[in-house]
Structures are given as structure tokens and as C-alpha cells.
Coordinates of C-alpha atoms in Angstrom, one line a residue:
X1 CA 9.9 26.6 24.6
X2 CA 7.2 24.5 26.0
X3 CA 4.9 25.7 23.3
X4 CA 7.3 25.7 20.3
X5 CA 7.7 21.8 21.4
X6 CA 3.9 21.1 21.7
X7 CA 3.7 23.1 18.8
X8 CA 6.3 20.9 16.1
X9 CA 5.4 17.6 18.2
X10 CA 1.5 18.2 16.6
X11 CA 3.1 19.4 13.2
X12 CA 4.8 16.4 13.0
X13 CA 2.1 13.8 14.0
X14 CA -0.2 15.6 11.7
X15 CA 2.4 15.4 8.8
X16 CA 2.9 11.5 9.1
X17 CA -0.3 11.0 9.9
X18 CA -1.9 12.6 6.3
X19 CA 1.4 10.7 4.6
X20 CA 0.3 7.4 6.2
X21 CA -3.3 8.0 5.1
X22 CA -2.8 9.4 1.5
X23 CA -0.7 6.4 0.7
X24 CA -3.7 4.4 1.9
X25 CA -6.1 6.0 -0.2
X26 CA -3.8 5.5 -2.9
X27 CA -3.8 1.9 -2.1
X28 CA -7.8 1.3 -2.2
X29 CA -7.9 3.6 -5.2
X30 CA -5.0 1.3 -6.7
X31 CA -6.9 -1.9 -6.1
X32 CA -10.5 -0.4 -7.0
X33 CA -8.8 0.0 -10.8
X34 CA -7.3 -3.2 -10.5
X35 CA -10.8 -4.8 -10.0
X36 CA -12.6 -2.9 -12.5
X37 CA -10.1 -3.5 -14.7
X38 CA -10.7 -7.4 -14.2
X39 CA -14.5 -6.7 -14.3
X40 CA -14.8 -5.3 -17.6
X41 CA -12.2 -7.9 -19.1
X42 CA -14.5 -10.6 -17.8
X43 CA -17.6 -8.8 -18.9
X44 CA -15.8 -8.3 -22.2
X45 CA -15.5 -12.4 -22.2
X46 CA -19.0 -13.1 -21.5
X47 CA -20.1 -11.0 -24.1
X48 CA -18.4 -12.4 -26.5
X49 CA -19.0 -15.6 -25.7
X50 CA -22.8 -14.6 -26.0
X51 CA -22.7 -13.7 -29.0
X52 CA -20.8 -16.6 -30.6
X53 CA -22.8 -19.1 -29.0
X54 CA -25.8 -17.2 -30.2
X55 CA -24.1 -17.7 -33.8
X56 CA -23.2 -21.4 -33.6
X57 CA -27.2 -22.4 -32.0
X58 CA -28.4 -20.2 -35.1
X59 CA -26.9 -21.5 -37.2
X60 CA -27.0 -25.3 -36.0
X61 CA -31.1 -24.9 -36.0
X62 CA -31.5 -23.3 -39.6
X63 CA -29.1 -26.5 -40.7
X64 CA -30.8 -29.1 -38.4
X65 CA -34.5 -27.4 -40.1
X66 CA -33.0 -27.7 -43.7
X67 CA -32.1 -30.7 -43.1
X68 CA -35.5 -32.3 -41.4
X69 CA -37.6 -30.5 -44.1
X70 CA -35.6 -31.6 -47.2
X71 CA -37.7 -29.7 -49.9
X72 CA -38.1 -26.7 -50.0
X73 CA -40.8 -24.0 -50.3
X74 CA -39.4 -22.4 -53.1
X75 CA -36.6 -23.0 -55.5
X76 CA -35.3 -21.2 -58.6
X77 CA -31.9 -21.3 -60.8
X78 CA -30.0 -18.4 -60.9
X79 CA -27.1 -17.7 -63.3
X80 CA -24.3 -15.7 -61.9
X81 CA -20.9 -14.5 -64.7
X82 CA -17.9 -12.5 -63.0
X83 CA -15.1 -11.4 -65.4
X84 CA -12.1 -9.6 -64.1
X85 CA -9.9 -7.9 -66.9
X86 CA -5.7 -7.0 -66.6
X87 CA -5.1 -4.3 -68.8
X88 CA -1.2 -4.5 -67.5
X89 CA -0.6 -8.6 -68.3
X90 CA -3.5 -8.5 -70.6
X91 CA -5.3 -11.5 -68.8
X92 CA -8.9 -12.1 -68.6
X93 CA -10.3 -14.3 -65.6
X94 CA -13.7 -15.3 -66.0
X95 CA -16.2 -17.1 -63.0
X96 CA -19.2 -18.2 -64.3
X97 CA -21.7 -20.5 -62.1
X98 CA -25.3 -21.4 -61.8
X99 CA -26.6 -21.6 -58.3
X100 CA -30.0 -22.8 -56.9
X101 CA -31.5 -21.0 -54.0
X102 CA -33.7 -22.8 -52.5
X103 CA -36.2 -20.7 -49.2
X104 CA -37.1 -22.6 -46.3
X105 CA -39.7 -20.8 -43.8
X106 CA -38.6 -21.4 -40.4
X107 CA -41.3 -21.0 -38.3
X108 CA -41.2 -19.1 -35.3
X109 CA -42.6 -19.7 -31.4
X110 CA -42.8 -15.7 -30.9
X111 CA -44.9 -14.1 -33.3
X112 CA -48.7 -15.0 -34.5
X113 CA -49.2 -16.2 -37.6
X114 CA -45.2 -15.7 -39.1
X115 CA -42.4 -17.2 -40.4
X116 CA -38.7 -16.8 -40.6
X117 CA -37.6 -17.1 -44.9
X118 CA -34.1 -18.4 -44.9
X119 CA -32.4 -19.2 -48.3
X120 CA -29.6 -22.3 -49.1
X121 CA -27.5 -21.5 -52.3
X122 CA -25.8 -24.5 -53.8
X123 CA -24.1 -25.0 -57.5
X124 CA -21.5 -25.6 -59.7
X125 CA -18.8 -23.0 -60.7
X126 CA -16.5 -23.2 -63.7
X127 CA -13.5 -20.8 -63.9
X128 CA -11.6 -19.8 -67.1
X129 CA -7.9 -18.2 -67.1
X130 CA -7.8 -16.0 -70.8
X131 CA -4.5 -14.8 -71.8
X132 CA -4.5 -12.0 -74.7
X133 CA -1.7 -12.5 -77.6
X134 CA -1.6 -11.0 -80.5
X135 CA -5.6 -11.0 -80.6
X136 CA -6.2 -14.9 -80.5
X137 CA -7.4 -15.8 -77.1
X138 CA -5.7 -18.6 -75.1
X139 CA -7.6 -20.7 -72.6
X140 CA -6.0 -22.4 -69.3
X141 CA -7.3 -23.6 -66.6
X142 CA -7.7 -21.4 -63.3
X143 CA -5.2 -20.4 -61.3
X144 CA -5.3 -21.9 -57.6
X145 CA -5.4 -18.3 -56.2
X146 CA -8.2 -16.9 -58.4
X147 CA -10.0 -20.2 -57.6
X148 CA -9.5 -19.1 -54.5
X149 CA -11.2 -15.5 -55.2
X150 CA -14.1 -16.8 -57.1
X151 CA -14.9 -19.0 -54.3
X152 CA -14.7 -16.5 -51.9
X153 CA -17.4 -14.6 -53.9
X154 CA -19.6 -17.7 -53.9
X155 CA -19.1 -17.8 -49.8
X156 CA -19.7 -14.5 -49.3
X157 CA -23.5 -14.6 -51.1
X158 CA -24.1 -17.5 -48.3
X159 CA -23.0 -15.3 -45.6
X160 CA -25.4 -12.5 -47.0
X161 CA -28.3 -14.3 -47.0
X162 CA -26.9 -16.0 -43.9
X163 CA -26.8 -12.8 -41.9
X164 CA -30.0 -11.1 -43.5
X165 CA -32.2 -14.3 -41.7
X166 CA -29.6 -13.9 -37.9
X167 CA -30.8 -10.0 -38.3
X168 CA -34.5 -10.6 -37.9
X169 CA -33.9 -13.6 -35.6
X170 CA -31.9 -10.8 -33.5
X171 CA -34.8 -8.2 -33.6
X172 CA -37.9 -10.3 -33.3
X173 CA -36.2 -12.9 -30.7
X174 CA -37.2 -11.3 -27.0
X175 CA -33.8 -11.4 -25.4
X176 CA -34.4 -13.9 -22.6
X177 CA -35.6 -16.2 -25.2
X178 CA -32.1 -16.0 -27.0
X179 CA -29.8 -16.8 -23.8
X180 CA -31.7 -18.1 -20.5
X181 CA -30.7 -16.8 -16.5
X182 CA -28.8 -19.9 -16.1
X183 CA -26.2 -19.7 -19.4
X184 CA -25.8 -15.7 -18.7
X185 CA -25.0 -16.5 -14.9
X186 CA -22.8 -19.7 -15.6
X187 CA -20.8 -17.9 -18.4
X188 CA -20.6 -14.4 -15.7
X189 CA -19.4 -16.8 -13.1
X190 CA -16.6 -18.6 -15.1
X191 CA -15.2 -15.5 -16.8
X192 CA -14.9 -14.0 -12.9
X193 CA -13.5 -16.8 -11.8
X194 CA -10.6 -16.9 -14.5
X195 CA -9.7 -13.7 -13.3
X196 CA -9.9 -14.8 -9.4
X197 CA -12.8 -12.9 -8.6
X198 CA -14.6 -15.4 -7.0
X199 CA -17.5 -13.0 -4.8
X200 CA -21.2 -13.2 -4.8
X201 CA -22.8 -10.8 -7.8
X202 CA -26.1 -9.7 -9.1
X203 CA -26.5 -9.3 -12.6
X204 CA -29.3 -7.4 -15.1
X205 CA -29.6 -6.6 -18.5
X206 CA -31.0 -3.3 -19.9
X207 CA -32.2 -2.8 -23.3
X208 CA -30.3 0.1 -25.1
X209 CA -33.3 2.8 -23.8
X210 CA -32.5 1.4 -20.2
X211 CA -35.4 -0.7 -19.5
X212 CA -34.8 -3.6 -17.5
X213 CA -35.7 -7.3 -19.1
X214 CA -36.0 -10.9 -17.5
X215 CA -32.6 -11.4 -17.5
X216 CA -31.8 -10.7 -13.9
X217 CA -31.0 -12.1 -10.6
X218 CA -34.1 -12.9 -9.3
X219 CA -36.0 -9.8 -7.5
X220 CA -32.9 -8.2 -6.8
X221 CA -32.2 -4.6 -8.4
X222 CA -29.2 -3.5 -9.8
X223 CA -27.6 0.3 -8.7
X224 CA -26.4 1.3 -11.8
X225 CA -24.2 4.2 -10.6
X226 CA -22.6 1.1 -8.6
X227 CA -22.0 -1.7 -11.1
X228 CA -20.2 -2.4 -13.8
X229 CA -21.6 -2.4 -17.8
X230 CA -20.6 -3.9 -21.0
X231 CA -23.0 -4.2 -24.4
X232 CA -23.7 -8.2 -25.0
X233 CA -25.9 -7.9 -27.5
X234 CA -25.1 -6.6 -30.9
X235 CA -27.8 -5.9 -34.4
X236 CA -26.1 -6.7 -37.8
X237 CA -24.7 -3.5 -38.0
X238 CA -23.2 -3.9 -35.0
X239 CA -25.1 -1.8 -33.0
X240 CA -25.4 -2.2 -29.4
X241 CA -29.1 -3.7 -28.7
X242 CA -28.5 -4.3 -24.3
X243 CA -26.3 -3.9 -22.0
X244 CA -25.3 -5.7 -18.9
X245 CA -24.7 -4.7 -15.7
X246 CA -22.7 -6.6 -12.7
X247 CA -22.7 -5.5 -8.7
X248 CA -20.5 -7.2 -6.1
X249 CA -22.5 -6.6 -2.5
X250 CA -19.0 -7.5 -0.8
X251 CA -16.8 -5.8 -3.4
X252 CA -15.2 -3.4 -0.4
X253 CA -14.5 -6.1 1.6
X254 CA -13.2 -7.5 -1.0
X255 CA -11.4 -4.4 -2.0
X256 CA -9.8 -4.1 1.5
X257 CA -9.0 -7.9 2.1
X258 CA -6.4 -7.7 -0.7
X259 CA -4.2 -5.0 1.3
X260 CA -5.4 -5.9 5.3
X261 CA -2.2 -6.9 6.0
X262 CA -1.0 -3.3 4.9
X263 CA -3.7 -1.4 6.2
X264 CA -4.0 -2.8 9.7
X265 CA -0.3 -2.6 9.7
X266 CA -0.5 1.3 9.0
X267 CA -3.2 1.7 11.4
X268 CA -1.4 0.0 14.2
X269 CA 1.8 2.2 13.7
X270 CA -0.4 5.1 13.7
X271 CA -1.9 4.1 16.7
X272 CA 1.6 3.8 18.4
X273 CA 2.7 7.5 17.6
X274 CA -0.8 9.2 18.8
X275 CA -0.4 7.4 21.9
X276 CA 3.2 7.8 22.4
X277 CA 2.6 11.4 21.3
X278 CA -0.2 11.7 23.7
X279 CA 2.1 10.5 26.6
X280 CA 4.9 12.9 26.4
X281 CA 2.2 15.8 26.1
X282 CA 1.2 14.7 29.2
X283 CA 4.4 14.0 30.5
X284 CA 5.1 17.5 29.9
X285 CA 2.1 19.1 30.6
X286 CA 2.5 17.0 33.8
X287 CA 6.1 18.0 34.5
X288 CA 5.2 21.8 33.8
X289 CA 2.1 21.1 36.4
X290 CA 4.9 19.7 39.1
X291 CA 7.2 22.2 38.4
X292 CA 5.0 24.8 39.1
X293 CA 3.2 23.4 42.2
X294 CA 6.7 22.6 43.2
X295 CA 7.3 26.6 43.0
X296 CA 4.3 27.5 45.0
X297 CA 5.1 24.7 47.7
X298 CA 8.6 26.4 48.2
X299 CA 7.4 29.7 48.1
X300 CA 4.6 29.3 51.3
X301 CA 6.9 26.9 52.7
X302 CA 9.6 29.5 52.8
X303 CA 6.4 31.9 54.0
X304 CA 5.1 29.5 56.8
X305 CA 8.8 28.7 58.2
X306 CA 9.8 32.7 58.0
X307 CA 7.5 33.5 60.5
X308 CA 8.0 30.7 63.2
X309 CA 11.5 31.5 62.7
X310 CA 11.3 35.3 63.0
X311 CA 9.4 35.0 66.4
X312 CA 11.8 32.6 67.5
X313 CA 14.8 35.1 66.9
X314 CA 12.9 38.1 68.5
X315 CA 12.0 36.2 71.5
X316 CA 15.4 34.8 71.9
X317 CA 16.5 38.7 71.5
X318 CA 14.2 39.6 74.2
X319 CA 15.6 37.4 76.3
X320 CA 18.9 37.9 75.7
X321 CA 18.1 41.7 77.0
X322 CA 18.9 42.6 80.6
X323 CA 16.0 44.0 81.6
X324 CA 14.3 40.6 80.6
X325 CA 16.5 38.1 81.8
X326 CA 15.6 38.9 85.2
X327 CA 12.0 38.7 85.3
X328 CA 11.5 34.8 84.8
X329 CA 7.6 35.3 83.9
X330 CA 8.5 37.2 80.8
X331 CA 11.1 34.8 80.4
X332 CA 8.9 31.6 80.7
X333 CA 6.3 33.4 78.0
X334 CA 9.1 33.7 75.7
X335 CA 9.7 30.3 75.8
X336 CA 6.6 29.2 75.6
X337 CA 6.8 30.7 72.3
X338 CA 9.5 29.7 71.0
X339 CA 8.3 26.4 72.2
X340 CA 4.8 26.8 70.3
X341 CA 6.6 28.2 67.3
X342 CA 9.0 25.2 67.1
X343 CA 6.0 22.5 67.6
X344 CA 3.9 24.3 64.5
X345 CA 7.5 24.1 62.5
X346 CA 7.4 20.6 63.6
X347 CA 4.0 19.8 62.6
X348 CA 4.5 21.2 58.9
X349 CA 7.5 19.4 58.4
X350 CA 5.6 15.9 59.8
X351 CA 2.3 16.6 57.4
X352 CA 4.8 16.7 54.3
X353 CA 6.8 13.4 55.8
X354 CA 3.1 11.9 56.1
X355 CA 2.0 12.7 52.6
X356 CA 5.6 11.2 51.2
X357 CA 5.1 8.0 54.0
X358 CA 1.6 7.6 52.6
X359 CA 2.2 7.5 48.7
X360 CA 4.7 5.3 49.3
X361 CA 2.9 2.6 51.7
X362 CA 5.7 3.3 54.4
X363 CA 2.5 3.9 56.9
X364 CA 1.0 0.8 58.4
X365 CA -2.5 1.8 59.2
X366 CA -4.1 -0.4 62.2
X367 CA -7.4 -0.3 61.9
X368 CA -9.8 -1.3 64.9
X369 CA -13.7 -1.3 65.3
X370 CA -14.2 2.4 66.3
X371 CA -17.4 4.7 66.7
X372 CA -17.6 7.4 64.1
X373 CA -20.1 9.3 65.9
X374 CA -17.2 10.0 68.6
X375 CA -14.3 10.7 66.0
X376 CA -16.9 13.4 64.9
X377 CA -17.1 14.4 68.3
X378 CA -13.2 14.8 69.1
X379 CA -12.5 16.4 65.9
X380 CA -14.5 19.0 66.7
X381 CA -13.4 19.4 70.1
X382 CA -9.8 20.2 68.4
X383 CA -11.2 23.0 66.5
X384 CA -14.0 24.4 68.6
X385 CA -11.5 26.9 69.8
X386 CA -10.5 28.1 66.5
X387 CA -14.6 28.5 65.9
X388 CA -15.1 30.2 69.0
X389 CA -12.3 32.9 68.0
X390 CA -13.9 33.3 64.7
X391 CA -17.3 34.5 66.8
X392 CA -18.7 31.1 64.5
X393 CA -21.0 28.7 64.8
X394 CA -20.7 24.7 64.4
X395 CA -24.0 22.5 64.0
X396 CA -24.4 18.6 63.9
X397 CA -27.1 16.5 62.7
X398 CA -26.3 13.0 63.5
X399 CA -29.1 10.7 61.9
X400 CA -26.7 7.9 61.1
X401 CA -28.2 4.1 63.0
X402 CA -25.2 2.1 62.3
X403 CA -22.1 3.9 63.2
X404 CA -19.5 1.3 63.7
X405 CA -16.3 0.8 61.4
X406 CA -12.9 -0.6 60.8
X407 CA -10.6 2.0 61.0
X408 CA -7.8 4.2 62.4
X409 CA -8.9 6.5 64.8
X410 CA -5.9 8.6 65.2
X411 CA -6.2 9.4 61.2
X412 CA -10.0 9.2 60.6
X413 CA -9.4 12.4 63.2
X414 CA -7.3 14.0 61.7
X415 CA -9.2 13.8 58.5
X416 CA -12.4 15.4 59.6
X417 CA -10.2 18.1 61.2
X418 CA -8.6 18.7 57.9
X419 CA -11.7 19.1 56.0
X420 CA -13.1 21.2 59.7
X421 CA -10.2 23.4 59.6
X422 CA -10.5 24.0 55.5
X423 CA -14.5 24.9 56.0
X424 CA -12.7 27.5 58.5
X425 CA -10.2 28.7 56.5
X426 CA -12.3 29.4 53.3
X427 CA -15.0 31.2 55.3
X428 CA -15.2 34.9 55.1
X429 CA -16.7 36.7 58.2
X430 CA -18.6 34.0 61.0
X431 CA -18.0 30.9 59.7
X432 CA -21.2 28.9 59.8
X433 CA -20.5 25.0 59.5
X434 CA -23.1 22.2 59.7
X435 CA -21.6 18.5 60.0
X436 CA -24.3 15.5 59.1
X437 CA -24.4 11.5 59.4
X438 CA -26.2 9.2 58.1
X439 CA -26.1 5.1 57.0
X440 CA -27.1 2.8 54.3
X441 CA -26.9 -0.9 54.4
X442 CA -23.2 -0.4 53.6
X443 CA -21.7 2.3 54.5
X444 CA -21.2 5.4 57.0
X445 CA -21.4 8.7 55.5
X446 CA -20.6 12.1 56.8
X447 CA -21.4 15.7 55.2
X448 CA -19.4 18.8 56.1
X449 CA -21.1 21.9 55.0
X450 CA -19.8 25.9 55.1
X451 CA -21.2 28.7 53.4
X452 CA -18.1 29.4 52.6
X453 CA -16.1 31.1 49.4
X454 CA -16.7 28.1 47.6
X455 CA -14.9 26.9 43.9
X456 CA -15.0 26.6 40.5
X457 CA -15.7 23.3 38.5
X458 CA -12.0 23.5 37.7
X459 CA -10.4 23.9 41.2
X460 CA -12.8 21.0 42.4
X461 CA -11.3 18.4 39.7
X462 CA -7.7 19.4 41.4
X463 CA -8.5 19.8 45.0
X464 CA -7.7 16.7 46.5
X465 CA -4.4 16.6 44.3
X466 CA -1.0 17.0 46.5
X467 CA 0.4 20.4 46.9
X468 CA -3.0 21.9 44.9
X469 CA -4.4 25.5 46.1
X470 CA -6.4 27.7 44.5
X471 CA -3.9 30.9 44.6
X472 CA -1.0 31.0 43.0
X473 CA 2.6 32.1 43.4
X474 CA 3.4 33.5 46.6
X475 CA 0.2 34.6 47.7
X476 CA -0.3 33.8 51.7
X477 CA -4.3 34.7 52.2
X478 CA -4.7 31.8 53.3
X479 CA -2.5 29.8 54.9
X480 CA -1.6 26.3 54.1
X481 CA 0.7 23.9 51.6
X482 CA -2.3 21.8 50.0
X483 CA -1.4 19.1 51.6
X484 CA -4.8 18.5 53.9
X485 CA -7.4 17.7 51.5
X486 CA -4.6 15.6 49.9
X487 CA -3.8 13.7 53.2
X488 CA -7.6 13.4 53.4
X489 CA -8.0 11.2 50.2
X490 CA -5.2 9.1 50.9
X491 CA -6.5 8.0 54.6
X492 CA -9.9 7.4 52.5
X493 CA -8.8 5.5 50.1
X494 CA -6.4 3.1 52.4
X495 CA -9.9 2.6 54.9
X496 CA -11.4 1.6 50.9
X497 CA -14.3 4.7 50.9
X498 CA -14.6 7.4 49.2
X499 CA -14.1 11.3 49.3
X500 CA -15.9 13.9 47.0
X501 CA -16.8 18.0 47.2
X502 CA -19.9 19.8 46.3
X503 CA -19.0 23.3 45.1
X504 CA -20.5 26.4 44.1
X505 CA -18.5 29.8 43.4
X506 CA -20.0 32.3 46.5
X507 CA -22.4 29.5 48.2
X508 CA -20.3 27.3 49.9
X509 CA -19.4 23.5 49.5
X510 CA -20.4 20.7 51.0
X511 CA -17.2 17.1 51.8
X512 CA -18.7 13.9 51.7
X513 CA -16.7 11.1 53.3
X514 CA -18.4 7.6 52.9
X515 CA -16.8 4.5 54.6
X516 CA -17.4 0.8 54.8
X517 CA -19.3 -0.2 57.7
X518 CA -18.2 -3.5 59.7

């Protein structure tokens, strides 16, 4: 079950999580169309806008020329006749003008040595309306719409030679000679802004074999596969002669401004469920920890008090016998025993009471100025017994000059016999223990060696947890409820020092206790 929750809990997260993020995307993706959309539209602007304006100063300086030079180079008469015959009404429209053209050479600032030939046409047109009866020919006057037509003919002859002299303007003019950095830029800026795009750009044009020209921002160089491009400059044919391209350096920011809200928004709720999702996977992984520890406590618990308890019923059997009763020296040992085994009860019960006490501050710890050297010295007076019946052997090394601290004797004892009586227990054979001092300018610090079992990397992050051992389940090697090293960090901490294990697998481990000097 624990699994299968863990297990739809990460489906789920995962699920919400790729929704949350593909509608993001989709967002960005959305507003990256949106602005190269508006990007091309303006660019679309600008280049016509070139163009026209290109147009209108053309054709203001072949006027303004004409104009200044008032006679021109060359001049002849030409006579131009247009008939137009409809066999249906049987009318016969006939235009019929005499026009002067009249070439001007424009000179030119680009080329050696060359000129620019650009005709005017001027003249008179007459128009004549024939209507076809019975073979005699009728003459009226023209028609306003076929005035119209002939005249439209007439215009069109201007606009020929008219767009014959733009062409080789267009192909002899270099192109930063036909529009300068400062129109181009002014005209790119006002398009953007008309379509709010008001960010910093660079700008080049290319020629249509992609070399760059002097139209650019400054030194800077444009990253083609990065900008934007539109053709600005056309031949007669209408043939694209450059192109232009446009980068914005802050176009993501810009991109991801427009939905911040949104996105930070998203993000935020996002955060939210990993971390709430990440708390009740701990809180179950942390329930499933507690529930087991809290299976292993009962079971040695159960283990420790079965034996007291079965010694106390066979001694009080014993003396209940009749052959016992009598003799008060077996009946004194038996009591003893059932006194001893009643105390140890006792003393489990207390050391899970102190733990509980301890976690929850109930235990005022009065602390005095007290010798550390000497609570080394009784802690291992309580356990030299237990040494001695191991056939082991206990070493000190006391190098420590400043050996005076705040503390509680009674528990600064009791925690360097915990940590003694641990070395003990996780010795195989002769237990060998070495304890060491030593000082620094601010604190006291004791080392208990054994060359014990040792542990893992894994048991050593867990060992001064509550209720923490090694074995599992209802395994009773070793006796004990994990409760020292436990007590041991607490009385640490509440003196403000510090409590940490050296460990290696087969070697031993070393407990370092450090705390505050007066």
C-alpha cells in the first residue's frame, strides 16, 4: 500500500507538472508568433515607406533639374495617331497629338565621367469621335470617357520614360547613398513603435547575394538565423535588390514580460505541490520509520522485561519451597535478586521517562563549574567492573590544560558511561578502549576509541536518533533499546556542544564529545 501511494502521489505530480509546463511552452510559443507577426508587419511598413519616399525625392530632383536648366540638351517633335475602330456600333475614335521630347542629362556624383539622360514629353492632343452611316462619315467631338483613354495613353509614355531613368538611378545609386543610417533607423523605430514594440534593435541590410553594406548599426553584426528579414529594395521589374534584417538583444525578456504574471504564477503553484508533495513523502516515510522502530522498541522491551521477570517468578518459587524457606541465606540471595532484577526493571523504565522528559524540556539541568578530568574518572570507575569481567583493557590519555566547564555532573556521567558501556557492548572478544582529552581556546574535547565491530556510513547518520539499533526485529545480541547514544546527544546539545562518531565497518569507532569551556 505504502508503495502503490508513493507510487500514484509521483504519477500525479509528474502529470500536473508536464500539463503546467506544456501550457507554458505554449504560451512563449504563442507570444514569439505574436511578435514576429508585429515584426514583419512593421518591416513590411518601412519598406514601403522606402520605396515611396525614394519615388517622391526622385522624382522632386529630376523636376527641380528640369526646372533650373530650362533648355534642354536635345529636343525633337514627334507625331503620335491612335485610331480605335467599333465594328459592332460602327464608330471610329481617333487620337492624334504631337508631342516634344525634350532629354535633359542629369549628372551624377557616383560614376566618372557620366550622366543620367532623362526625357520630358509635352504637347497638344486633338480627339475626333467618327460615326459610320450609310458611308458618309460624321464628326463629333470626343466623348469625356475616350478623352479619358487617350489621355491615359499620353500619361502612360511619361511614366515609361519616367521609370526607364528611376531604373538606372536604382542600379547605379550605391544603396546607402539612396536612404542614409538615420532615415532607415527613424522610419524602423516609428513602424515598431506603432505596433508597441518599443525595445532596443540592431538593424543591417544585405544585398540580394548576402553581402552586408553601410547600412547598419554601427559595428554591430547581425545573427541572421536570429532576426527578422523583409526585401526594401525593389528593380523595375520588381525584383528584390536587398534585404533587411532586424534583432532585438532583449526580445526574451521581452517575450516573457508580456506573460510574468502567468508564468511566475504557474511556477509558484508548482512550487507548492513539490513541496507539499515532498512533505507527506516524508511524513510517510517518517511514520513507516516510527512505526517500525516503534516495533523493534516493543519487541526488546518485551525481551529485556521477560527476563527480570522470569527470575523474579523462579526466585519467588524457590522460596516459596520448604526446603528453602528455612535456610534464611538462600533466602536473603533470593531476594537480593529479585531486588537486583527489580532495580535493572526500574532503570529501563527511568532511561525511557528521561528520553520523553528530555525532548520535551520537562528536565531542568543545573549546571555548575565541574572538572571533566574527574567525570572521566568516575565514569570509568562505574564500568571498570564490567571491563574487568570481559578480561579487557581501558587506557587514558589526558592531554587536555583547561578542564573546567559549566555543566551537570550527574548527566555529563552518565553520558561518558553510555558511550563506555556501547564501546563494551560492540566489542567482540577483549574489549580494548582508549579514552583521550584535549583543549582548544574554546572548548573541552574527549575521544572514546574501541576496536570494536564498528558501522556503516548509513547506521552512523542514524545512530544518535531515539530508539535506533543496528539489528532489527527481535534480535537480542546485544542488549539495549537505542536509547543511550540518544540520551547522549540530548545532554550535549542542552550543555550547547557537540557529539559526532568516527566509524569504520571491522576497525572500530572513535565518540567525540566537545564542550564549552567556562
Amino acid at each position: 500500500m505504502f508503495i502503490l501511494i508513493v507510487a500514484l502521489m509521483s504519477i500525479s505530480l509528474i502529470g500536473i507538472i508536464t500539463v503546467q509546463l506544456y501550457w507554458i511552452n505554449n504560451a512563449v510559443e504563442s507570444k514569439k508568433e505574436q511578435f514576429k507577426n508585429d515584426v514583419q508587419k512593421s518591416l513590411g511598413s518601412v519598406s514601403q515607406r522606402i520605396n515611396e519616399k525614394e519615388e517622391t525625392n526622385f522624382e522632386k530632383t529630376i523636376e527641380g533639374f528640369m526646372e533650373n536648366v530650362g533648355l534642354a540638351n536635345d529636343a525633337q517633335i514627334r507625331n503620335y495617331l491612335f485610331q480605335e475602330i467599333d465594328t459592332t456600333s460602327k464608330q471610329k475614335f481617333t487620337f492624334g497629338s504631337t508631342f516634344l521630347e525634350e532629354n535633359f542629362k542629369l549628372p551624377t556624383d557616383f560614376l566618372d565621367n557620366d550622366s543620367l539622360i532623362v526625357k520630358r514629353v509635352s504637347g497638344k492632343q486633338d480627339f475626333f469621335h467618327t460615326r459610320l452611316i450609310k458611308g458618309v462619315d460624321n464628326i463629333f467631338s470626343a466623348t469625356d470617357e475616350k478623352r479619358t483613354s487617350f489621355t491615359k495613353r499620353y500619361s502612360e509614355i511619361e511614366k515609361t520614360y519616367f521609370s526607364q531613368a528611376f531604373g538606372i538611378y536604382k542600379k547605379t545609386k550605391p544603396v546607402h547613398q539612396r536612404i542614409s543610417n538615420r532615415e532607415l533607423n527613424e522610419i524602423i523605430k516609428e513602424e515598431l513603435v506603432k505596433r508597441n514594440i518599443e525595445l532596443d534593435f540592431k538593424y543591417g541590410v544585405y544585398s540580394k547575394d548576402g553581402l552586408a553594406t553601410k547600412l547598419k548599426s554601427g559595428y554591430y553584426t547581425i545573427d541572421k538565423n536570429d532576426g527578422y528579414k523583409y526585401p526594401i529594395l525593389f528593380d523595375t521589374n520588381g525584383d528584390m535588390q536587398h534585404e533587411l534584417y532586424v534583432t532585438f538583444p532583449t526580445k526574451k525578456e521581452h517575450i516573457l514580460s508580456g506573460i510574468s504574471n502567468i508564468l511566475w504564477l504557474s511556477l509558484f503553484f508548482i512550487l507548492i505541490i513539490i513541496i507539499a508533495f515532498s512533505s507527506s513523502l516524508y511524513q510517510l516515510i517518517r511514520q513507516k520509520k516510527i512505526s517500525e522502530i516503534k516495533t523493534d522498541f516493543i519487541n526488546n522491551m518485551t525481551h529485556e522485561f521477560k527476563t527480570p521477570i522470569a527470575t523474579i517468578n523462579l526466585a519467588l518459587d524457590s522460596i516459596k519451597n520448604p526446603k528453602i524457606i528455612g535456610d534464611n541465606e538462600k533466602v536473603l540471595r533470593y531476594v537480593q535478586m529479585i531486588r537486583d532484577e527489580n532495580k535493572r526493571m526500574h532503570t529501563q523504565v527511568e532511561n525511557v521517562l528521561r528520553i520523553s522528559r528530555l525532548e520535551k524540556n520537562q528536565i531542568e539541568i543545573s549546571k555548575e563549574t565541574i572538572d571533566m578530568h574527574d567525570i572521566i574518572d568516575d565514569a570509568i570507575s562505574h564500568t571498570s567492573l564490567l571491563i574487568a569481567n570481559r578480561q579487557g583493557s581501558l587506557n587514558t590519555h589526558f592531554e587536555a590544560i583547561t578542564t573546567e566547564i559549566p555543566g551537570n555532573q550527574f548527566h555529563l556521567t552518565n553520558v561518558i558511561v553510555n558511550i563506555l558501556e556501547n564501546a563494551l557492548k560492540y566489542s567482540e572478544g577483549k574489549p580494548k578502549i582508549d579514552v583521550y582529552s584535549e583543549s582548544t581556546n574554546k572548548y573541552f574535547v574527549v575521544k572514546i576509541k574501541d576496536e570494536g565491530i564498528g558501522m556503516s556510513k548509513a547506521v552512523q547518520k542514524n545512530v544518535f536518533d531515539k530508539f535506533y539499533r543496528e539489528q532489527k526485529g527481535n534480535i537480542h545480541d546485544v542488549k539495549g533499546h537505542g536509547l543511550g547514544l540518544a540520551y547522549v546527544k540530548e545532554i550535549v546539545d542542552k550543555h550547547h556542544g557537540s557529539v559526532l562518531v568516527e566509524s569504520e565497518k571491522g576497525v572500530g569507532s572513535i565518540f567525540t564529545v566537545k564542550l564549552p569551556l567556562i
